Short mmCIF file of C-alpha atoms in Angstrom, two decimals:
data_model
loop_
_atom_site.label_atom_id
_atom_site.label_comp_id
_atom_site.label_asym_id
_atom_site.label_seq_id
_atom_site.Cartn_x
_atom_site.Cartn_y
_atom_site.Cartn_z
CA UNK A 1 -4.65 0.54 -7.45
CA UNK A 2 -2.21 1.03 -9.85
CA UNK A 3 -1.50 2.56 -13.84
CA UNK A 4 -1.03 -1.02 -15.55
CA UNK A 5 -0.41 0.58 -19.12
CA UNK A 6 2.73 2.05 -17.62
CA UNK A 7 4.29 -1.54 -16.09
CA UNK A 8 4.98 -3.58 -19.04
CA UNK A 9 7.70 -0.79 -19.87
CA UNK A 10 9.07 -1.18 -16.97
CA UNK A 11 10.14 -4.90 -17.31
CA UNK A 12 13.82 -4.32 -18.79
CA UNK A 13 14.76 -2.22 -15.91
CA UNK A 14 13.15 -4.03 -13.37
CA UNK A 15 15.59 -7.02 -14.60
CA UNK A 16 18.53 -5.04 -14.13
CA UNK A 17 17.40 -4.45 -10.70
CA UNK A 18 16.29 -7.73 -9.54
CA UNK A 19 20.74 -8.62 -10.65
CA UNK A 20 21.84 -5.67 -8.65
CA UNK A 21 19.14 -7.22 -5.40
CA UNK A 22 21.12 -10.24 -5.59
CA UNK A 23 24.57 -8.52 -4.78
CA UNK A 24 22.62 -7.17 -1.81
CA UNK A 25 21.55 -10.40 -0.40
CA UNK A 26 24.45 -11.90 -0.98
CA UNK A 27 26.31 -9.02 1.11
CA UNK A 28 23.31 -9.00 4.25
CA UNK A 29 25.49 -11.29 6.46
CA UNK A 30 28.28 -8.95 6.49
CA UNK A 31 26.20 -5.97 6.83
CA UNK A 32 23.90 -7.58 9.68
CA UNK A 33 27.62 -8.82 11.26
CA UNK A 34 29.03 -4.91 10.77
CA UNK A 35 25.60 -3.81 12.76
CA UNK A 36 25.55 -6.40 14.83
CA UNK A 37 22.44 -7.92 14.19
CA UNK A 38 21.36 -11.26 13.55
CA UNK A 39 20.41 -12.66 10.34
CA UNK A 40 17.46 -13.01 8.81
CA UNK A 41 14.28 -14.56 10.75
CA UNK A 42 16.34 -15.00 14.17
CA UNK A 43 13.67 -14.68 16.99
CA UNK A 44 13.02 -11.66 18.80
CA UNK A 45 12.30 -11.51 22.28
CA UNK A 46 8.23 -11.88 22.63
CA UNK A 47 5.92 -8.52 22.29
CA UNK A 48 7.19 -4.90 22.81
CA UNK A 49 7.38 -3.94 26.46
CA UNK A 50 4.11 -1.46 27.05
CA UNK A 51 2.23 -3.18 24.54
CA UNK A 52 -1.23 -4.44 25.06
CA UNK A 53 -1.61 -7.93 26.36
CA UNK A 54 -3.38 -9.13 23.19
CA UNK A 55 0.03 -8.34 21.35
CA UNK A 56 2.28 -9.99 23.60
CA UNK A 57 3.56 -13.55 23.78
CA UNK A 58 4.90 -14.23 20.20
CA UNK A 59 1.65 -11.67 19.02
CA UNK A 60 1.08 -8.98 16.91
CA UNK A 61 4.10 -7.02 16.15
CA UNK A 62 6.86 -9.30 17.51
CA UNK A 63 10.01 -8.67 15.29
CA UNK A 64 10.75 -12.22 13.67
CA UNK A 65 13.80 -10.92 11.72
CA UNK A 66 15.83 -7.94 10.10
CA UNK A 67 17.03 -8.18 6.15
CA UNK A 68 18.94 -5.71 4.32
CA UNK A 69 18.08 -4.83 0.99
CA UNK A 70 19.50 -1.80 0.26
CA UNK A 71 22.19 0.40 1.09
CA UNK A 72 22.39 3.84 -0.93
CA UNK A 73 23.87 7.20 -0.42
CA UNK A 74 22.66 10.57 -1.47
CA UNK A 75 23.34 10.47 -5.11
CA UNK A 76 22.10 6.76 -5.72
CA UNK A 77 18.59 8.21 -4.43
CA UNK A 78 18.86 11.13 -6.47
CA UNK A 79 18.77 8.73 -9.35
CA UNK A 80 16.58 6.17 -8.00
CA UNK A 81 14.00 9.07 -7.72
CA UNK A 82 15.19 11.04 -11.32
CA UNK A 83 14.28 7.79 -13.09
CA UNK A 84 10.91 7.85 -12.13
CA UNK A 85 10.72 11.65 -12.99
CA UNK A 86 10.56 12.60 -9.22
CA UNK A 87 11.45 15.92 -8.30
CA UNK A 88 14.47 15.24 -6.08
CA UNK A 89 15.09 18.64 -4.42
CA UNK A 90 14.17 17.09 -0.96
CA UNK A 91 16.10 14.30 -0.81
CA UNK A 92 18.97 15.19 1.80
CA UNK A 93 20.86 12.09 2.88
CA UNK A 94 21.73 8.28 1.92
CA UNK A 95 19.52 5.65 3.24
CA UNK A 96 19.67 1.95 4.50
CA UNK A 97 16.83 -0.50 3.92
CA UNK A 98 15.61 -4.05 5.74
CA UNK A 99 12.97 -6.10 5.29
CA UNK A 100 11.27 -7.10 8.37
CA UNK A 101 9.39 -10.37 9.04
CA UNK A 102 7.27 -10.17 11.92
CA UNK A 103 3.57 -11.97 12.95
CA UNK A 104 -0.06 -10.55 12.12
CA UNK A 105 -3.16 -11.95 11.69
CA UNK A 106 -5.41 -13.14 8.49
CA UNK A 107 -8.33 -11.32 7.70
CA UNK A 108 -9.95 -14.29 9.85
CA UNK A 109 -7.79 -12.99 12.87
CA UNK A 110 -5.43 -16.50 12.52
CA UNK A 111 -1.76 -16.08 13.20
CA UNK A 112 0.43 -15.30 10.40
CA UNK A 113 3.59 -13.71 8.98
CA UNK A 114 4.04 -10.43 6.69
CA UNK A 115 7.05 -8.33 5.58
CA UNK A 116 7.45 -4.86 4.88
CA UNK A 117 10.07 -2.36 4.24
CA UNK A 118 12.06 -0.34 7.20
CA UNK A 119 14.10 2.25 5.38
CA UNK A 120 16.52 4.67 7.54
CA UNK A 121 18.00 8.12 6.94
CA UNK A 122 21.95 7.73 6.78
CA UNK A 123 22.20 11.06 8.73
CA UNK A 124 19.54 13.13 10.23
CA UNK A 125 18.32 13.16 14.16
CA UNK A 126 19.48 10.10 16.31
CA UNK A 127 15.37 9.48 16.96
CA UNK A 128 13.45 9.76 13.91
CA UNK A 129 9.65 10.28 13.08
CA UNK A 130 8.42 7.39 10.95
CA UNK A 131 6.19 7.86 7.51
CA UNK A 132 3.89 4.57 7.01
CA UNK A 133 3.74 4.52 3.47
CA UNK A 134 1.20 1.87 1.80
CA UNK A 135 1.31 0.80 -1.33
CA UNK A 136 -0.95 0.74 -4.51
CA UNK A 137 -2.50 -2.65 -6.15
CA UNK A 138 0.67 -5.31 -7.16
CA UNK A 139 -0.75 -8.54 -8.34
CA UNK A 140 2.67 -10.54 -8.01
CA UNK A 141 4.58 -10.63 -4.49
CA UNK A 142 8.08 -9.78 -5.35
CA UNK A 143 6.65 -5.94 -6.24
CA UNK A 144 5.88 -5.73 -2.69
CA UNK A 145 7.65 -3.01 -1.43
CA UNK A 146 10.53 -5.29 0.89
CA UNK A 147 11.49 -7.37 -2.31
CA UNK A 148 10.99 -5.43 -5.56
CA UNK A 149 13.05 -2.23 -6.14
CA UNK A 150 10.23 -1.09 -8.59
CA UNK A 151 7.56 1.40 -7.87
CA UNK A 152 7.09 0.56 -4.43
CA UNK A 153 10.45 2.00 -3.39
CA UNK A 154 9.89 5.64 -4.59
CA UNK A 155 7.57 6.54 -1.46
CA UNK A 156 9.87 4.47 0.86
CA UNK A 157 13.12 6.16 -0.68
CA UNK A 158 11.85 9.68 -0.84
CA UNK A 159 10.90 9.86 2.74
CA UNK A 160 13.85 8.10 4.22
CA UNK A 161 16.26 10.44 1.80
CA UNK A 162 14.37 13.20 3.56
CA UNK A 163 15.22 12.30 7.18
CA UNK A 164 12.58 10.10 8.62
CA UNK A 165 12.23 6.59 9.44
CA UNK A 166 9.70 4.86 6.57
CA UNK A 167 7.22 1.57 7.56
CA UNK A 168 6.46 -0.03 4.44
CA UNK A 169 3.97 -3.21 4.99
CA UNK A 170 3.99 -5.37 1.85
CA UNK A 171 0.24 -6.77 3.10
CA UNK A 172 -0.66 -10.11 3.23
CA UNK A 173 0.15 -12.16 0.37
CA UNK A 174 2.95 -10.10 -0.89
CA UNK A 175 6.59 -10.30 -0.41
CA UNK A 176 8.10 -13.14 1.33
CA UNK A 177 4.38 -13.33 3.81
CA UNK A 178 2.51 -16.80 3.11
CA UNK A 179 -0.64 -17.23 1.05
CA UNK A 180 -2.94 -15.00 -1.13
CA UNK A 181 -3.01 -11.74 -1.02
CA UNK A 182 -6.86 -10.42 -0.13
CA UNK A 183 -7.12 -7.46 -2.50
CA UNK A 184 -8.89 -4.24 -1.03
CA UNK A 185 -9.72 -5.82 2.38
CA UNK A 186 -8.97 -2.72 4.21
CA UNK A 187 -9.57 -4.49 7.65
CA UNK A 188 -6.76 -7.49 7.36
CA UNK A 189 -4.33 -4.40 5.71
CA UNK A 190 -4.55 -2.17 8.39
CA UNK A 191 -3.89 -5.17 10.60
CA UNK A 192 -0.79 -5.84 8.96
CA UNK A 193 0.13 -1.96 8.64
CA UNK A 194 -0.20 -1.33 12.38
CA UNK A 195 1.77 -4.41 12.99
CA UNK A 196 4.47 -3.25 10.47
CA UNK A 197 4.63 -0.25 12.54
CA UNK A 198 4.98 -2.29 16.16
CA UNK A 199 8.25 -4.21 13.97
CA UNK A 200 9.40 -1.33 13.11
CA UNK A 201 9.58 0.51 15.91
CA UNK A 202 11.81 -2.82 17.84
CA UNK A 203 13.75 -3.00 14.35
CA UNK A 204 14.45 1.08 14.65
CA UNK A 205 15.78 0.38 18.30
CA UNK A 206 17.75 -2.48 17.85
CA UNK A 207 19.49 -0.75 14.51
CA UNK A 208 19.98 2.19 17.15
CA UNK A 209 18.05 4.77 15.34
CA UNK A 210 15.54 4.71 17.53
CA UNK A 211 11.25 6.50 16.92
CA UNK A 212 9.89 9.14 18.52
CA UNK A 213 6.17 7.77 17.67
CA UNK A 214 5.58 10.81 16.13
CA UNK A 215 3.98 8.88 12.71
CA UNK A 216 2.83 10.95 9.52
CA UNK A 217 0.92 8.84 7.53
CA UNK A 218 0.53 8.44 3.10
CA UNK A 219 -0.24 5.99 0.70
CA UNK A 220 -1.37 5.40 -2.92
CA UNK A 221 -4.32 4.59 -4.54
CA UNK A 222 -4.95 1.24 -2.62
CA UNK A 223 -2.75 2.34 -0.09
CA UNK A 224 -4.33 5.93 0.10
CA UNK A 225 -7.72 4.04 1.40
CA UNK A 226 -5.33 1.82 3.97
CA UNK A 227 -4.03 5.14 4.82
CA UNK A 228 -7.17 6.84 5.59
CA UNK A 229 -8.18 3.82 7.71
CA UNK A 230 -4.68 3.53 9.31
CA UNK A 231 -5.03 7.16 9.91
CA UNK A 232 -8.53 6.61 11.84
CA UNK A 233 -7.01 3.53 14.10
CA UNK A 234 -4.45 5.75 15.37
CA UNK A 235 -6.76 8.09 16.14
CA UNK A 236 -8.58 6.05 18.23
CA UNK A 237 -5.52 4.61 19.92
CA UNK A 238 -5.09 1.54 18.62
CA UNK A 239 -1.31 1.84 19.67
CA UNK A 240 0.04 3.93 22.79
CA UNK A 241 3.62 3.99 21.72
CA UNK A 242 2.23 5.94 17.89
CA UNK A 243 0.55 9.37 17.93
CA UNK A 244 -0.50 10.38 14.27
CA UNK A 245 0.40 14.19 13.40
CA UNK A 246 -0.84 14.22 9.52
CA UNK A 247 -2.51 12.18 7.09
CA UNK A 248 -1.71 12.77 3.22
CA UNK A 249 -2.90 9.84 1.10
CA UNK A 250 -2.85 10.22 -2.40
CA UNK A 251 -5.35 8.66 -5.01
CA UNK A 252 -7.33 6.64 -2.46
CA UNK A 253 -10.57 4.29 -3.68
CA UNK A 254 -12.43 5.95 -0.71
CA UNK A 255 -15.68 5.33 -1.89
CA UNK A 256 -16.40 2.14 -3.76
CA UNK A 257 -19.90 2.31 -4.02
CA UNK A 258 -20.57 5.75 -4.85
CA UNK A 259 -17.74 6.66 -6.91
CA UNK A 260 -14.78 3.63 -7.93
CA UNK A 261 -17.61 1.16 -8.94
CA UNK A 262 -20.13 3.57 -10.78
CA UNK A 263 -16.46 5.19 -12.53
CA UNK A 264 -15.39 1.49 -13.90
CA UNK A 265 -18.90 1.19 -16.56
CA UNK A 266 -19.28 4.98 -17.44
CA UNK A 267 -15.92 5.53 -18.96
CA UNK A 268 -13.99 7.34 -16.23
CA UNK A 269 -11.63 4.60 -15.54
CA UNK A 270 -10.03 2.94 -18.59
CA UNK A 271 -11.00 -0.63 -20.21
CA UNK A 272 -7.52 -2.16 -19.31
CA UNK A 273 -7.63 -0.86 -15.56
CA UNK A 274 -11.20 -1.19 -15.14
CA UNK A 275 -11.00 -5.46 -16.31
CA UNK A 276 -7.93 -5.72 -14.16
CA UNK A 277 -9.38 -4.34 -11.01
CA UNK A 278 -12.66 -5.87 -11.17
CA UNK A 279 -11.13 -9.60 -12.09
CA UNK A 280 -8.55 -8.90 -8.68
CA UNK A 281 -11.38 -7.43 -6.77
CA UNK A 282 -13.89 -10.13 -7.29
CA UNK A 283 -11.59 -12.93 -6.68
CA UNK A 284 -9.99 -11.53 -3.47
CA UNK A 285 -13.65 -10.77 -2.05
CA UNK A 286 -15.37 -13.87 -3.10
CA UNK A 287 -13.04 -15.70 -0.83
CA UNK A 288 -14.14 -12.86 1.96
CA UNK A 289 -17.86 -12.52 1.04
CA UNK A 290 -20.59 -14.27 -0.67
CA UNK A 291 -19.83 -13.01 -4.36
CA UNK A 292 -20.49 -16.36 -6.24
CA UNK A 293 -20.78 -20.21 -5.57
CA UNK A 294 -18.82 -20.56 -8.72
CA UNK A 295 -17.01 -18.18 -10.89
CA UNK A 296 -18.98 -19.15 -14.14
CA UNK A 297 -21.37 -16.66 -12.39
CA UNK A 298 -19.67 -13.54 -12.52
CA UNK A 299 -16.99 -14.71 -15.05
CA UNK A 300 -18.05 -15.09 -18.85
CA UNK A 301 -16.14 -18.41 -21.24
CA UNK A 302 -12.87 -18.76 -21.00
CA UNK A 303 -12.21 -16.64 -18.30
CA UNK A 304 -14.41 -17.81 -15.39
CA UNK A 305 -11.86 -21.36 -15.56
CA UNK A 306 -8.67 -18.98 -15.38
CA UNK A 307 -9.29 -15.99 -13.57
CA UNK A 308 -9.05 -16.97 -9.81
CA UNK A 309 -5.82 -18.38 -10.87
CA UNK A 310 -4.33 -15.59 -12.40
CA UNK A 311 -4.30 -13.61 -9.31
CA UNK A 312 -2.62 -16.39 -7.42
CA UNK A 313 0.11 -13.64 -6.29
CA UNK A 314 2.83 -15.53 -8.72
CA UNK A 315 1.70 -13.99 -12.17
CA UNK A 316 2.65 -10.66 -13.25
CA UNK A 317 0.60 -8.31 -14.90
CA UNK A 318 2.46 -8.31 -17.58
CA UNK A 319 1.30 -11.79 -17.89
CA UNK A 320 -2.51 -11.33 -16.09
CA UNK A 321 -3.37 -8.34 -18.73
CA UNK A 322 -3.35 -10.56 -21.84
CA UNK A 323 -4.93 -13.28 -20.73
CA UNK A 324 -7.91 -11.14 -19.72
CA UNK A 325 -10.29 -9.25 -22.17
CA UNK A 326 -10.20 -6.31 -23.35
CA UNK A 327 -13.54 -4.77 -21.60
CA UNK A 328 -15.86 -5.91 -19.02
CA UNK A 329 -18.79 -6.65 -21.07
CA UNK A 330 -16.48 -8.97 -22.57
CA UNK A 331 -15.28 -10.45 -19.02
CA UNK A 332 -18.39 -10.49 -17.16
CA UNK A 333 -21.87 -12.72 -17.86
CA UNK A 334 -24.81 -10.38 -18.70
CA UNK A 335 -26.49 -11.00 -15.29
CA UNK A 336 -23.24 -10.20 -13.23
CA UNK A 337 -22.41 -6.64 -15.79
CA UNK A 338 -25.75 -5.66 -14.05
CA UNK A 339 -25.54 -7.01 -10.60
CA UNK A 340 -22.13 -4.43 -10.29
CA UNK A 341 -23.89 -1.54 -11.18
CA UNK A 342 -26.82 -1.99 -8.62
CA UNK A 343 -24.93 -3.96 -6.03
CA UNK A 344 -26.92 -5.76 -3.48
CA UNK A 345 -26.39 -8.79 -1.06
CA UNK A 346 -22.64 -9.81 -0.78
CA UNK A 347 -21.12 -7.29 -3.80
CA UNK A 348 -22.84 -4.14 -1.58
CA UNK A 349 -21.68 -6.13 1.65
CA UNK A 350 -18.15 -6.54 0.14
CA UNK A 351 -18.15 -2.47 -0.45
CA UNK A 352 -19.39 -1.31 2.45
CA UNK A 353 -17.13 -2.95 4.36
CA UNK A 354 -14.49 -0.87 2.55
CA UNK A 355 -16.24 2.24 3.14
CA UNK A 356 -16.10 4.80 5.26
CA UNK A 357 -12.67 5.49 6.20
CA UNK A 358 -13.16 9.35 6.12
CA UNK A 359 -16.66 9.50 7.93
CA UNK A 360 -14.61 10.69 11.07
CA UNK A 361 -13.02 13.39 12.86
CA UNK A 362 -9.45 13.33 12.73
CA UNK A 363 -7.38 15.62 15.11
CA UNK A 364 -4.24 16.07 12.53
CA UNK A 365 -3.93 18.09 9.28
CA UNK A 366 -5.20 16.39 6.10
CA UNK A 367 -4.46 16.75 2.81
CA UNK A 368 -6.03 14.21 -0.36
CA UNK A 369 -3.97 14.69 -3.62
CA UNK A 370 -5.88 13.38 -6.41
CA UNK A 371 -5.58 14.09 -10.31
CA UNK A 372 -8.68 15.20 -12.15
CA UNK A 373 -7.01 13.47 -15.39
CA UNK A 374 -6.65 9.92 -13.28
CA UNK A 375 -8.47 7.17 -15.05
CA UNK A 376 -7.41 4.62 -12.64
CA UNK A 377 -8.85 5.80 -9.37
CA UNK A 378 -11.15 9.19 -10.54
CA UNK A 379 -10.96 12.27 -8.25
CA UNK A 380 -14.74 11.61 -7.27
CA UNK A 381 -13.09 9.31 -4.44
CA UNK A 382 -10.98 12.21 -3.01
CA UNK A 383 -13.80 14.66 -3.46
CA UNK A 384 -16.46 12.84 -1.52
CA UNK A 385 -13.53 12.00 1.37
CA UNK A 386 -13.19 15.54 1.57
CA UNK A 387 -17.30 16.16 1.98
CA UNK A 388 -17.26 13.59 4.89
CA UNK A 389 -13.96 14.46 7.15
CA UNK A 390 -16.16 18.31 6.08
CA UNK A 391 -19.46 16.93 7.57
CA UNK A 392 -17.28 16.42 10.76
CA UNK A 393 -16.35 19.81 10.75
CA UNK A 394 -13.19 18.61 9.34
CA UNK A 395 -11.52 20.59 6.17
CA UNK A 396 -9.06 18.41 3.84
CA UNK A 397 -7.94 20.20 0.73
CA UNK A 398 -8.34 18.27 -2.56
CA UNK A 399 -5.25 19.02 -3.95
CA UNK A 400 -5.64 18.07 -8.06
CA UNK A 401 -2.50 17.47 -10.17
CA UNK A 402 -4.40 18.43 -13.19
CA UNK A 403 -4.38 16.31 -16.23
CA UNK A 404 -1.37 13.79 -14.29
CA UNK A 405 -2.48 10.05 -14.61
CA UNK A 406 -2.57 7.57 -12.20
CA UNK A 407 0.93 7.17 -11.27
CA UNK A 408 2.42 10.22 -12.13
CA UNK A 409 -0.07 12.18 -10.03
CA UNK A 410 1.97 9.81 -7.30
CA UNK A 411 5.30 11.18 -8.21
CA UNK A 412 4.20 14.68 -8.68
CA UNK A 413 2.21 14.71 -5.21
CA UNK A 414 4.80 12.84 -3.15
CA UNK A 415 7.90 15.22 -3.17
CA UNK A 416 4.76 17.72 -2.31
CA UNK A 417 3.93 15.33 0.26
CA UNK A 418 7.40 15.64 1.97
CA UNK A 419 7.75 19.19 2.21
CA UNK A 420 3.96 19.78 4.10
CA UNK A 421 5.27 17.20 6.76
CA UNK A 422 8.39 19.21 6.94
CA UNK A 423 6.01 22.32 7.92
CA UNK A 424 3.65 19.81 9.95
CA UNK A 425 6.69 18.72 11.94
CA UNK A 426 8.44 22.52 12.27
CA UNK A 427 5.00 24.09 13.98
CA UNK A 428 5.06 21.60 16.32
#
């Protein structure tokens, strides 16, 4: 989930950089030549040798192709970061950035194709520790972290600047994967995230800066919950060649039921986030769980015969925020207004299955950062994370950024972020 009032701003600059992407592409067959890799979607040899059987033979994981996207030294991050009012006093080296294309599976476990975003330290250790950084709510694919050089490159850029390796998955649906993206299905993102992570780590090696597996995990506000979740796979071992050694989301939707959902009628998230995150929501999950037959259920006139469409994955929100409402009472029928606010059959389903990403006992240091002046995703989410991992005998500081919104609690927690891994990785 993401600040939307802050992106229309945004839209000159993101122009300029969407020019300056094109003199990168148009440069990637030299650079691949220069490190002698081949272009863009060349096969890889099948699986990753160690890796389980299921992920072998063209499965999970296998490397499909290596992109560059950027290449930037020390000061260009400094500004990169500046822009976005990021404290840059961490950021110690250049960086060079790929997308990767490798396979994964649909939320229906079908093969598939996603991309992400491999950035590397210019500098630093020969074997690097890898961040998995995922990303907040983008409604249109080329903000996905491997394409756009918008919001989803500050997390990237300000752990690679600070000498480790960075996994970026755009998700499903995003970047240059095929199909719809399936909004808050935290199963089918952690898929692709762990799988981003299994690309990376072949990409890493055959760019010669090979992983150590060490993996210190973030993410924001959507990507805070995948982290979480991501952060409880690993603990369980869904990968032998990753061991997690701290977890730091920031701004997570942790708990939909209890806290997001209630948060969106009583006037702790604002109208313009609140219509846009229920209209992506419900869309995504109806295709996933038995919202509605027909949208004309949830969906009041005109918007039940446009919505679905918006969020097709080629509309920004620049363009999805006026064509919506201005509230929910306004977007939603009567019947459905109600039916979110005492969820039962599919709608509770559709939470649940969301749910519960801190209910266990992680053996790593965690930290939530959260913003008690957030109207996007409230602190409530962070707060009752904290009283589960604390039920487990678990203790996760809430770390508030005050009266911060949405994505500035982001860039003030982030450079924050960096330096507790720093001590995380120096005690080890």
């Amino acid at each position: 989930m993401e600040n939307h009032n802050s992106r229309t701003g945004q839209q000159t600059s993101r122009t300029g950089r969407r020019i300056a992407r094109r003199t990168t592409a148009a440069a990637a067959v030299l650079v691949l030549s220069a490190l002698g890799v081949a272009p863009a979607v060349a096969q890889q040899p099948a699986g990753t040798p160690g890796a389980r059987h299921s992920d072998t033979a063209h499965g999970r994981g296998t490397l499909l192709g290596i992109t560059p996207v950027a290449d930037l030294d020390r000061a260009d991050v400094a500004r990169f970061l500046a822009a976005g009012g990021m404290d840059t006093g961490t950021v110690r080296h250049g960086l060079r950035a790929y997308r990767l294309t490798y396979r994964t599976v649909t939320p229906q476990g079908a093969p598939t194709t996603a991309t992400g975003l491999l950035a590397l330290p210019e500098g630093g250790p020969h074997r690097l520790d890898l961040v998995s950084d995922t990303h907040g709510t983008m409604a249109h694919r080329d903000y996905a972290p491997s394409v756009g050089e918008d919001f989803g490159r500050f997390a990237p850029y300000l752990h690679a600047s600070a000498g480790r390796a960075v996994a970026a998955p755009d998700y499903l649906g995003l970047g240059k994967g095929p199909g719809r993206h399936p909004y808050m299905d935290t199963k089918s993102s952690v898929t692709a995230t762990v799988d981003m992570l299994r690309a990376a780590r072949t990409a890493a090696q055959r760019l010669d800066r090979p992983l150590t597996g060490d993996v210190y995990a973030s993410g924001f506000s959507q990507g805070g919950q995948v982290a979480m979740a991501l952060g409880k796979a690993l603990g369980n071992g869904v990968d032998r060649h990753f061991t997690l050694r701290a977890l730091a989301p920031v701004s997570g939707p942790y708990d939909i039921e209890h806290a997001e959902m209630p948060a969106l009628f009583d006037g702790r998230v604002n109208d313009t986030s609140a219509v846009f995150y229920i209209s992506y929501y419900l869309t995504a999950q109806s295709r996933l769980h038995p919202l509605y037959k027909d949208p004309s259920e949830a969906f009041s006139k005109p918007y039940a015969a446009i919505v679905d469409g918006l969020f097709d994955t080629d509309h920004t929100e620049e363009e999805i925020i006026p064509a919506l409402p201005a509230t929910l009472k306004e977007l939603l029928t009567d019947d459905y207004y109600r039916r979110l606010q005492h969820p039962t059959g599919g709608l509770l389903e559709a939470a649940r299955a969301q749910d519960g990403n801190c209910a266990w006992k992680p053996q790593v240091p965690v930290r939530l950062y959260s913003s008690s002046g957030d109207t996007d995703v409230p602190i409530a989410n962070a707060r009752h994370c904290a009283a589960d991992l604390a039920a487990r005998g678990v203790e996760a500081p809430v770390v508030d950024q005050g009266g911060a919104d949405h994505n500035t609690t982001y860039m003030k927690s982030g450079p924050q972020i960096v330096r507790w891994f720093d001590a995380v990785a120096a005690r080890r």
